């Protein structure tokens, strides 16, 4: 069951009074896609089931730009230190777009849907999981694949980095994996109950 997304809105409220400052009106945003992300300049990036990523002016809610992929964007985007916005889609792609203009910088095609939010390392490496059971590390500037690691099931949940160079991700095989973020080598895995 999917609710009527035509009535869904993103609302900005005054933090002191709770009064409505603005909403997205008839912009096709919905709660079944990823959560909004706010850039350093206050721009709000919000994915939509209509295959678009919207950039909104954080003060007014006005649409700055719209980037349309060829599949539903079901997870939140990630923003690099240089303002590049990275997001995955059910069209099996990870997109990198200029956060100011919405112009595509590069696109990487995985072997399955990209339903996880990307993680970005301090060196700019972008990490994603995919329905093809793989975790990918990509060069954030070019989109070139640095390495891939195959888990025993769909790579689910967004990857997470720690400050010791380890990447963690869950998998449909009921395991959590710890990988070397530089090489993709498995450090360990932990079997969960589901």
PDB file of N, CA and C in Angstrom, residues 8 51 71 80 139 145 151-152 166:
ATOM      1  N   UNK A   8       1.461  14.848   0.120  1.00  0.00           N
ATOM      2  CA  UNK A   8       2.604  14.916   1.027  1.00  0.00           C
ATOM      3  C   UNK A   8       3.441  16.160   0.757  1.00  0.00           C
ATOM      4  N   UNK A  51      11.364   9.839  -9.320  1.00  0.00           N
ATOM      5  CA  UNK A  51      12.690   9.672  -9.932  1.00  0.00           C
ATOM      6  C   UNK A  51      13.526  10.942  -9.926  1.00  0.00           C
ATOM      7  N   UNK A  71      15.109   6.122 -12.357  1.00  0.00           N
ATOM      8  CA  UNK A  71      14.537   5.210 -11.364  1.00  0.00           C
ATOM      9  C   UNK A  71      14.255   5.938 -10.060  1.00  0.00           C
ATOM     10  N   UNK A  80      29.410  15.821  -0.423  1.00  0.00           N
ATOM     11  CA  UNK A  80      30.853  15.852  -0.261  1.00  0.00           C
ATOM     12  C   UNK A  80      31.339  17.202   0.243  1.00  0.00           C
ATOM     13  N   UNK A 139      35.972   6.525  -6.652  1.00  0.00           N
ATOM     14  CA  UNK A 139      36.670   7.801  -6.585  1.00  0.00           C
ATOM     15  C   UNK A 139      35.616   8.905  -6.662  1.00  0.00           C
ATOM     16  N   UNK A 145      35.723   3.003 -10.239  1.00  0.00           N
ATOM     17  CA  UNK A 145      35.636   1.992  -9.195  1.00  0.00           C
ATOM     18  C   UNK A 145      37.029   1.714  -8.651  1.00  0.00           C
ATOM     19  N   UNK A 151      29.237  -9.547  -0.655  1.00  0.00           N
ATOM     20  CA  UNK A 151      28.701 -10.141   0.569  1.00  0.00           C
ATOM     21  C   UNK A 151      27.840 -11.335   0.178  1.00  0.00           C
ATOM     22  N   UNK A 152      27.253 -12.013   1.169  1.00  0.00           N
ATOM     23  CA  UNK A 152      26.441 -13.187   0.880  1.00  0.00           C
ATOM     24  C   UNK A 152      24.989 -12.875   0.585  1.00  0.00           C
ATOM     25  N   UNK A 166      37.922   1.701   8.793  1.00  0.00           N
ATOM     26  CA  UNK A 166      37.067   0.537   8.610  1.00  0.00           C
ATOM     27  C   UNK A 166      35.693   0.978   8.107  1.00  0.00           C
TER      28      UNK A 166
END
